[in-house]
Amino acid sequence: MTDRVVIVGGGHAGVTLAALLRQSGYDGEVMMMSAEDDAPYHRPPLSKNLHEPEAEQPLRPDHFWSDHDLVLRLGTVVDRIDRVRHEVVEVGGRRVGYDHLVLATGAVPRSLDVPGAELEGVLTLRTLGHARELRGFLAQPGCRLVVVGGGYIGLEVAAMAVGAGAEVTILEREQRVLARVASAELSAFLTEHHRAAGTTIVTGVEVTCFEGSDGRVTSVVLGDGTSVDCDVVLVGIGALPLDDLAVSAGLQCSEGILVDNSARTDDPSIMAIGDVTRRPVGMLPGRSRLESIPSSTEQARQACSVIMGSAPPPSEVPWFWSDQGDLKIKIAGVVRAGDSVVLRNDPAVGRFAAYHHADGIVTAAETVNSSGDFMAAKKLIGSAMVIDPTLLANTATSPAQAIVTQPQVRA
Ligand SMILES: Cc1cc2nc3c(=O)[nH]c(=O)nc-3n(C[C@H](O)[C@H](O)[C@H](O)COP(=O)(O)OP(=O)(O)OC[C@H]3O[C@@H](n4cnc5c(N)ncnc54)[C@H](O)[C@@H]3O)c2cc1C
C-alpha cells in the first residue's frame, strides 16, 4: 500500500511542503486540496505590486504538479476530519484517506463589524480575487481610498495606491501606525514618509459605520461624528487563523492550531504549518502565531522532516519583510514591548536600523533600506551574544564589533 500525505490548503506553506517532499525523495502519494479556484500564487505582491505584471505570480508553473506527480485539487473545500478513520471529508461528502494529514489552511482577514460593512466597495485583501477587485477600483481616475488600519498591509497598499495617483487616507485606532508590531521609532519614520508621499494618516480614531448610496460605499464615519468621503475602503485590521477544521476535530487550538517545533499537533498523524499555527518561537514564552513567508517555509521543512523521518532542520530566526514605495523594510526577530531600542544611522537619511535588546541581548531589529544591518541582526539574535548598545549605535564600527561577551546559554 502506498503512503499518502494529504495537505489541506494550497498557500505558501502547503505548496512548499509538497515540493519539499518530492525534493527529499518521498515516493508516496501527495494530494493537496485548495479551496481557491486560482492555482497557488504569491500573496506578498498583492499589496505591493498590484498594478505591475508581476502582481499575479504563480507559486509554481502549471506543469510543476504533473511533473512531480502531485495531485492538486482546486476549488475543493475540506469540511471535516474523521480522525478515527484517518480520512478528510470534503464539502460534497467525498472522503480521502491519509497516512499523514497536514493542515495549512492559513488565515482570513478580520472583518470590521460595523453598520455598512456589507456595502459594495468595502474590501479586505487576502486573495487574488480580493486584489483584482481592489485594482478595479484603483483604476478609476482620482479614486479616493480609505484604509482602515495602519498595519503592514494597509501601509503597503497606501504606498502603492498613492504612487498610482489615488487619494489615500489611513484611519488608525491606536495612537500610532503599527502600534502592536513595531517600535515607536519605526512608526514615526513611516508616518512621516507616507505623509510626505501624500497619504493622510489619522490616528486615535474609531470607525463607527460606513455610509453608502445605491449599495456602494461613499463615506466612513468616525466616532466623533466626522466622516471621510471615499470610493473604496480597504479594511486591514489583521487576520484570524482558519483553525475551525482542527477545532471541530478536537485538536488542541488556542487562536491557532497548537504545534510543537516539529509542526506536530497533539495527534501523531496530523501536523499543521503556516499562518494557522501557534508555535514555539525562539526566546518568546509560550507559543506565538507568526504570519510570514519565512515562518511558513520553516514549518514546511519541519513537517517534511517528520514525514521523511530525517533530522529536524535547525531552528531559524524569524523574519519578515515589507516594501512600501522605495522603502525596503526587513525585520529580524520579533518586536516585543518593553525591550530597549538603539538606532544605527539616522532615520532622516532614509536608511537606518532599530535594534531591540533586553539587557544587551538583541531580540529584534527593524531595518530600513539597510540589508547589512538585517544580516548582522539575524546573526546577533541567533547567537544570543551580549552587545554594548553604545558600540552598536556607533556606525564607525560594525555591529559584530559591539559584541562584548560569549553566547548566552538559552533555556
Ligand atoms: C496582501 C498580503 C501581503 C503579504 N506580504 C507579506 C510579506 O511581504 N512578507 C511576508 O513574509 N509575508 C507576507 N504576507 C503573509 C504571507 O502571505 C503568509 O504568511 C503566507 O501566505 C501564509 O501561508 P499559508 O500557506 O499558511 O496560508 P495561506 O497563504 O492563507 O493559504 C491557505 C490556503 O488554504 C485554503 N484553505 C483554507 N481552508 C481550507 C479548507 N477547509 N479546504 C481547502 N482549502 C482551504 C485557503 O483558501 C488558502 O488558499 C502577506 C499576506 C498578504 C495577504
Coordinates of C-alpha atoms and ligand atoms in Angstrom, one line a residue:
M1 CA 0.0 0.0 0.0
T2 CA 1.2 3.5 -0.8
D3 CA 1.7 6.0 1.9
R4 CA -0.4 9.2 1.3
V5 CA 0.1 12.7 2.5
V6 CA -2.9 14.9 2.4
I7 CA -2.3 18.7 2.6
V8 CA -5.3 20.9 3.2
G9 CA -4.6 24.4 1.9
G10 CA -2.8 25.5 -1.3
G11 CA -1.0 28.5 0.1
H12 CA 2.7 29.1 0.6
A13 CA 3.1 26.6 3.4
G14 CA 1.2 23.7 1.7
V15 CA 2.9 24.2 -1.7
T16 CA 6.4 24.4 -0.1
L17 CA 5.8 21.2 1.7
A18 CA 4.5 19.4 -1.4
A19 CA 7.6 20.5 -3.3
L20 CA 10.0 19.6 -0.4
L21 CA 8.5 16.1 -0.1
R22 CA 9.4 15.3 -3.7
Q23 CA 12.8 17.0 -3.4
S24 CA 13.5 14.8 -0.4
G25 CA 12.6 11.7 -2.3
Y26 CA 9.1 11.0 -0.9
D27 CA 7.6 8.5 -3.3
G28 CA 4.1 8.1 -1.8
E29 CA 1.0 10.0 -2.9
V30 CA 0.7 13.7 -2.2
M31 CA -2.7 15.3 -2.5
M32 CA -3.4 18.9 -1.9
M33 CA -6.9 20.4 -1.6
S34 CA -7.2 24.1 -2.1
A35 CA -10.4 26.0 -1.5
E36 CA -9.4 28.6 -4.1
D37 CA -10.1 28.3 -7.8
D38 CA -6.8 30.0 -8.7
A39 CA -3.7 27.9 -8.9
P40 CA -1.5 28.7 -5.9
Y41 CA 0.1 32.1 -6.1
H42 CA 2.4 34.5 -4.1
R43 CA 0.4 36.8 -1.7
P44 CA 3.0 39.4 -1.0
P45 CA 2.8 41.2 -4.4
L46 CA -1.0 41.7 -3.9
S47 CA -0.3 44.6 -1.6
K48 CA 2.9 45.8 -3.2
N49 CA 2.9 45.4 -7.0
L50 CA -0.9 45.3 -7.8
H51 CA -0.5 47.4 -10.9
E52 CA 2.5 45.6 -12.3
P53 CA 2.5 42.5 -14.4
E54 CA 4.2 40.5 -11.7
A55 CA 1.2 41.1 -9.3
E56 CA -0.2 37.7 -10.3
Q57 CA 2.7 35.3 -9.7
P58 CA 2.0 31.6 -9.5
L59 CA 3.9 29.8 -6.8
R60 CA 4.8 27.1 -9.3
P61 CA 4.4 26.8 -13.1
D62 CA 1.3 24.9 -14.3
H63 CA 3.4 21.8 -15.3
F64 CA 5.0 21.5 -11.9
W65 CA 2.2 19.5 -10.4
S66 CA 2.1 16.8 -13.1
D67 CA 5.9 16.8 -13.5
H68 CA 6.2 15.9 -9.8
D69 CA 3.2 13.6 -9.7
L70 CA 1.4 15.8 -7.2
V71 CA -2.3 15.9 -7.1
L72 CA -3.6 19.5 -6.8
R73 CA -7.4 19.8 -6.4
L74 CA -8.5 23.4 -6.8
G75 CA -11.9 24.6 -5.6
T76 CA -12.0 21.8 -3.1
V77 CA -13.0 22.6 0.5
V78 CA -12.3 20.1 3.3
D79 CA -15.3 20.2 5.6
R80 CA -14.1 17.9 8.5
I81 CA -11.6 15.4 9.7
D82 CA -12.5 11.9 10.7
R83 CA -9.6 11.2 13.0
V84 CA -10.8 7.6 13.8
R85 CA -10.8 6.5 10.1
H86 CA -7.9 8.8 9.1
E87 CA -10.0 10.5 6.4
V88 CA -10.8 14.0 5.5
V89 CA -14.3 14.7 4.3
E90 CA -14.8 17.3 1.6
V91 CA -17.8 19.5 1.1
G92 CA -20.0 17.3 -1.0
G93 CA -19.1 14.2 1.0
R94 CA -16.1 12.7 -0.7
R95 CA -13.8 11.0 1.7
V96 CA -10.0 10.8 1.2
G97 CA -7.8 8.7 3.5
Y98 CA -4.5 9.9 4.8
D99 CA -1.4 8.5 6.5
H100 CA -0.1 12.0 7.3
L101 CA -2.5 14.9 7.3
V102 CA -1.1 18.4 7.2
L103 CA -3.3 21.4 7.9
A104 CA -2.1 24.5 6.0
T105 CA -5.4 26.5 6.0
G106 CA -3.9 29.9 6.6
A107 CA -5.8 32.9 7.9
V108 CA -8.7 35.1 6.8
P109 CA -8.9 38.9 7.2
R110 CA -10.5 40.1 10.4
S111 CA -13.7 41.9 9.4
L112 CA -14.9 45.2 10.9
D113 CA -18.3 44.5 12.4
V114 CA -20.0 48.0 12.0
P115 CA -23.1 49.0 10.1
G116 CA -22.5 49.4 6.3
A117 CA -19.6 46.8 6.3
E118 CA -21.6 44.9 3.6
L119 CA -21.6 47.8 1.2
E120 CA -20.0 47.3 -2.2
G121 CA -16.5 48.8 -2.1
V122 CA -15.7 47.8 1.5
L123 CA -12.9 45.3 0.8
T124 CA -10.3 43.2 2.5
L125 CA -7.1 41.8 1.0
R126 CA -6.0 38.2 1.2
T127 CA -6.7 36.5 -2.1
L128 CA -6.1 37.2 -5.8
G129 CA -9.8 37.8 -6.1
H130 CA -9.7 40.5 -3.5
A131 CA -6.7 42.1 -5.2
R132 CA -8.4 42.1 -8.6
E133 CA -11.4 43.8 -7.1
L134 CA -9.2 46.5 -5.4
R135 CA -7.3 47.0 -8.6
G136 CA -10.6 47.6 -10.4
F137 CA -11.5 50.5 -8.0
L138 CA -8.0 52.0 -8.0
A139 CA -8.0 52.1 -11.8
Q140 CA -10.7 54.8 -11.7
P141 CA -9.0 58.2 -12.1
G142 CA -8.9 60.2 -8.9
C143 CA -10.0 57.2 -6.8
R144 CA -10.4 58.1 -3.1
L145 CA -9.2 55.1 -1.0
V146 CA -9.7 54.9 2.8
V147 CA -7.5 52.3 4.5
V148 CA -8.9 51.2 7.9
G149 CA -5.9 50.1 10.0
G150 CA -2.3 51.2 9.8
G151 CA -0.7 47.8 9.8
Y152 CA 1.8 46.5 7.3
I153 CA -0.7 45.6 4.6
G154 CA -2.5 48.9 5.0
L155 CA 0.7 50.9 4.6
E156 CA 1.9 48.8 1.6
V157 CA -1.5 49.4 -0.2
A158 CA -1.4 53.1 0.7
A159 CA 2.1 53.4 -0.8
M160 CA 1.1 51.6 -3.9
A161 CA -2.2 53.5 -4.4
V162 CA -0.7 56.9 -3.8
G163 CA 2.0 56.0 -6.3
A164 CA -0.7 55.2 -8.8
G165 CA -2.5 58.5 -8.3
A166 CA -5.2 57.7 -5.7
E167 CA -6.1 60.0 -2.9
V168 CA -5.4 57.9 0.3
T169 CA -6.4 58.3 3.9
I170 CA -5.3 55.8 6.6
L171 CA -7.5 55.7 9.7
E172 CA -5.9 54.0 12.7
R173 CA -7.5 53.4 16.1
E174 CA -4.2 53.4 18.1
Q175 CA -2.1 56.5 18.7
R176 CA 0.4 55.4 16.0
V177 CA 0.6 53.1 13.0
L178 CA 2.0 49.6 13.5
A179 CA 1.4 50.1 17.3
R180 CA 1.3 46.4 18.1
V181 CA 4.2 45.2 16.0
A182 CA 6.8 48.0 15.6
S183 CA 8.8 50.4 17.7
A184 CA 7.7 54.0 18.1
E185 CA 10.8 54.9 16.1
L186 CA 9.8 52.9 13.0
S187 CA 6.1 54.1 13.4
A188 CA 7.2 57.7 13.5
F189 CA 9.5 57.3 10.5
L190 CA 6.9 55.6 8.4
T191 CA 4.2 58.1 9.3
E192 CA 6.4 60.9 8.1
H193 CA 7.4 59.1 5.0
H194 CA 3.8 58.2 4.0
R195 CA 2.6 61.8 4.7
A196 CA 5.4 63.2 2.6
A197 CA 4.3 60.9 -0.2
G198 CA 0.8 62.4 0.0
T199 CA -1.1 59.9 2.3
T200 CA -3.3 61.4 5.0
I201 CA -2.8 59.5 8.3
V202 CA -5.3 60.0 11.1
T203 CA -4.6 58.1 14.4
G204 CA -6.6 57.6 17.5
V205 CA -9.9 57.4 15.6
E206 CA -12.6 54.7 15.7
V207 CA -14.7 53.8 12.6
T208 CA -18.3 53.6 13.7
C209 CA -20.0 52.9 10.3
F210 CA -19.8 53.1 6.6
E211 CA -22.4 55.1 4.6
G212 CA -23.4 54.5 1.0
S213 CA -25.6 55.3 -1.8
D214 CA -27.2 52.7 -4.3
G215 CA -25.5 50.0 -2.2
R216 CA -21.9 51.4 -2.7
V217 CA -19.8 52.9 0.0
T218 CA -19.4 56.7 -0.1
S219 CA -18.0 57.6 3.3
V220 CA -16.5 56.3 6.5
V221 CA -18.0 57.7 9.7
L222 CA -15.8 58.2 12.8
G223 CA -16.6 58.2 16.5
D224 CA -16.6 62.0 16.8
G225 CA -19.2 62.2 14.0
T226 CA -16.9 63.4 11.3
S227 CA -16.8 61.5 8.0
V228 CA -14.3 60.8 5.2
D229 CA -15.6 60.6 1.7
C230 CA -14.4 57.7 -0.4
D231 CA -14.9 55.5 -3.4
V232 CA -13.4 52.4 -1.9
V233 CA -12.4 51.2 1.6
L234 CA -9.7 48.6 2.5
V235 CA -10.2 47.1 5.9
G236 CA -6.7 45.9 7.0
I237 CA -7.1 45.2 10.7
G238 CA -5.3 41.8 10.9
A239 CA -6.1 38.2 10.2
L240 CA -7.6 35.3 12.1
P241 CA -6.3 31.8 11.8
L242 CA -8.6 29.4 9.9
D243 CA -8.5 26.7 12.6
D244 CA -12.1 25.6 12.5
L245 CA -11.3 22.2 11.0
A246 CA -8.9 21.5 13.8
V247 CA -11.2 22.8 16.5
S248 CA -14.1 20.7 15.4
A249 CA -11.8 17.7 15.1
G250 CA -10.8 18.2 18.8
L251 CA -7.2 19.1 18.2
Q252 CA -5.6 21.5 20.7
C253 CA -6.2 25.1 19.5
S254 CA -5.9 28.5 21.0
E255 CA -6.5 31.1 18.4
G256 CA -4.5 28.9 16.0
I257 CA -3.6 25.2 15.9
L258 CA -1.1 24.5 18.7
V259 CA 2.0 22.8 17.3
D260 CA 5.5 21.9 18.6
N261 CA 8.7 22.9 16.9
S262 CA 8.3 20.0 14.5
A263 CA 4.9 21.2 13.4
R264 CA 3.2 18.3 15.2
T265 CA -0.3 18.7 16.7
D266 CA -1.4 16.6 19.6
D267 CA -2.5 13.9 17.1
P268 CA 0.6 12.0 15.8
S269 CA -0.9 11.7 12.3
I270 CA -1.7 15.4 12.0
M271 CA 0.6 18.3 11.5
A272 CA -0.1 22.0 10.9
I273 CA 2.0 24.6 9.2
G274 CA 1.9 28.3 8.3
D275 CA -0.3 31.1 9.4
V276 CA -2.9 28.8 11.0
T277 CA -0.5 27.7 13.7
R278 CA 0.7 28.9 17.1
R279 CA 4.2 27.6 17.8
P280 CA 7.3 27.9 19.9
V281 CA 9.4 30.9 18.7
G282 CA 13.0 31.4 19.9
M283 CA 13.2 33.3 23.1
L284 CA 9.5 34.2 23.3
P285 CA 7.5 32.5 26.1
G286 CA 4.7 30.0 25.2
R287 CA 3.7 29.8 21.6
S288 CA 3.2 32.6 19.1
R289 CA 1.4 33.0 15.8
L290 CA 3.7 34.3 13.1
E291 CA 2.2 35.4 9.7
S292 CA 5.1 35.3 7.3
I293 CA 6.5 33.5 4.3
P294 CA 9.8 32.6 6.1
S295 CA 7.8 31.1 9.0
S296 CA 5.7 29.0 6.6
T297 CA 8.8 27.8 4.8
E298 CA 10.5 26.8 8.1
Q299 CA 7.4 24.9 9.2
A300 CA 7.1 23.1 5.9
R301 CA 10.7 22.0 6.3
Q302 CA 9.8 20.7 9.8
A303 CA 6.8 18.8 8.6
C304 CA 8.8 17.3 5.7
S305 CA 11.5 16.0 8.1
V306 CA 8.9 14.4 10.3
I307 CA 7.3 12.6 7.3
M308 CA 10.7 11.6 5.9
G309 CA 12.0 10.5 9.4
S310 CA 15.0 12.7 8.8
A311 CA 16.9 15.0 11.2
P312 CA 14.9 18.1 12.2
P313 CA 16.0 21.3 10.5
P314 CA 17.8 23.9 12.7
S315 CA 15.5 26.5 14.1
E316 CA 15.6 29.8 12.3
V317 CA 15.5 33.4 13.5
P318 CA 12.0 34.7 12.5
W319 CA 12.0 37.4 9.9
F320 CA 9.6 39.4 7.7
W321 CA 9.8 42.0 5.0
S322 CA 7.6 44.8 3.8
D323 CA 8.1 47.0 0.7
Q324 CA 6.5 50.4 0.9
G325 CA 7.2 52.6 -2.1
D326 CA 11.0 52.9 -2.2
L327 CA 11.5 51.6 1.3
K328 CA 12.7 48.0 1.8
I329 CA 11.9 47.1 5.4
K330 CA 13.2 43.9 6.8
I331 CA 12.6 42.8 10.4
A332 CA 14.6 40.1 12.1
G333 CA 13.3 38.6 15.3
V334 CA 10.0 39.6 17.0
V335 CA 9.5 43.1 18.3
R336 CA 8.3 42.9 22.0
A337 CA 7.0 45.7 24.2
G338 CA 9.5 46.6 26.9
D339 CA 12.8 45.9 25.2
S340 CA 15.2 48.8 24.8
V341 CA 15.8 50.3 21.3
V342 CA 19.1 51.6 19.9
L343 CA 19.3 53.2 16.5
R344 CA 22.1 52.8 14.0
N345 CA 22.2 55.5 11.4
D346 CA 19.7 58.3 11.1
P347 CA 16.0 57.8 10.0
A348 CA 16.3 61.3 8.5
V349 CA 18.5 59.9 5.7
G350 CA 16.0 57.1 4.9
R351 CA 18.4 54.3 5.9
F352 CA 18.6 53.0 9.4
A353 CA 18.1 50.1 11.8
A354 CA 16.4 50.0 15.2
Y355 CA 17.9 47.2 17.2
H356 CA 15.9 45.9 20.1
H357 CA 17.7 44.4 23.1
A358 CA 17.0 43.1 26.6
D359 CA 20.0 43.6 28.9
G360 CA 22.3 43.7 25.8
I361 CA 20.9 40.5 24.1
V362 CA 19.5 41.5 20.7
T363 CA 15.9 40.3 20.3
A364 CA 14.9 42.0 17.1
A365 CA 15.9 44.6 14.5
E366 CA 13.8 46.7 12.3
T367 CA 15.9 47.7 9.3
V368 CA 15.0 50.2 6.6
N369 CA 17.0 50.1 3.3
S370 CA 19.8 48.5 5.3
S371 CA 20.3 44.9 4.4
G372 CA 23.7 44.8 6.1
D373 CA 22.1 45.5 9.4
F374 CA 19.4 42.9 8.7
M375 CA 22.0 40.2 8.1
A376 CA 24.0 41.3 11.2
A377 CA 20.9 41.4 13.4
K378 CA 19.9 37.8 12.4
K379 CA 23.3 36.6 13.5
L380 CA 23.3 38.5 16.7
I381 CA 19.8 37.3 17.6
G382 CA 20.6 33.7 16.7
S383 CA 23.8 33.7 18.7
A384 CA 22.3 35.5 21.8
M385 CA 25.6 37.3 22.3
V386 CA 25.6 40.3 24.6
I387 CA 26.3 43.6 22.9
D388 CA 27.2 47.1 24.1
P389 CA 24.3 49.3 22.9
T390 CA 26.7 52.4 22.7
L391 CA 29.0 50.5 20.4
L392 CA 26.1 49.2 18.4
A393 CA 24.9 52.7 17.7
N394 CA 28.4 53.7 16.5
T395 CA 28.4 53.5 12.7
A396 CA 32.2 53.8 12.6
T397 CA 32.3 50.2 13.8
S398 CA 30.4 47.1 12.6
P399 CA 27.5 45.5 14.6
A400 CA 29.8 42.5 15.2
Q401 CA 32.3 44.8 17.0
A402 CA 29.6 45.6 19.5
I403 CA 29.7 42.1 20.9
V404 CA 31.1 42.1 24.5
T405 CA 30.7 38.5 25.7
Q406 CA 30.4 35.0 24.5
P407 CA 27.0 33.4 23.7
Q408 CA 24.5 33.0 26.5
V409 CA 23.1 29.5 27.0
R410 CA 19.4 29.6 26.2
A411 CA 16.9 27.7 28.3
Ligands
LIG1 C1 -1.6 41.0 0.9 C2 -0.6 40.2 1.7 C3 0.8 40.6 1.7 C4 1.7 39.9 2.4 N1 3.0 40.3 2.4 C5 4.0 39.6 3.1 C6 5.3 39.9 3.0 O1 5.7 40.9 2.4 N2 6.2 39.1 3.7 C7 5.8 38.0 4.3 O2 6.7 37.3 4.9 N3 4.5 37.6 4.4 C8 3.6 38.4 3.8 N4 2.3 38.0 3.8 C9 1.9 36.9 4.6 C10 2.1 35.6 3.8 O3 1.5 35.7 2.6 C11 1.5 34.4 4.7 O4 2.3 34.3 5.8 C12 1.5 33.1 3.9 O5 0.7 33.3 2.7 C13 0.9 32.0 4.8 O6 0.8 30.9 4.0 P1 -0.2 29.7 4.4 O7 0.0 28.6 3.4 O8 -0.1 29.4 5.9 O9 -1.6 30.4 4.3 P2 -2.4 30.9 3.0 O10 -1.5 31.6 2.1 O11 -3.5 31.8 3.6 O12 -3.1 29.7 2.3 C14 -4.0 28.9 2.9 C15 -4.9 28.3 1.9 O13 -5.7 27.3 2.4 C16 -7.0 27.4 1.9 N5 -8.0 26.7 2.7 C17 -8.4 27.2 3.9 N6 -9.3 26.3 4.5 C18 -9.4 25.3 3.6 C19 -10.2 24.1 3.6 N7 -11.0 23.8 4.6 N8 -10.1 23.3 2.5 C20 -9.3 23.6 1.5 N9 -8.5 24.7 1.4 C21 -8.6 25.5 2.5 C22 -7.2 28.9 1.7 O14 -8.3 29.1 0.8 C23 -5.9 29.3 1.2 O15 -5.8 29.2 -0.2 C24 1.3 38.7 3.1 C25 0.0 38.4 3.2 C26 -1.0 39.1 2.4 C27 -2.4 38.7 2.5

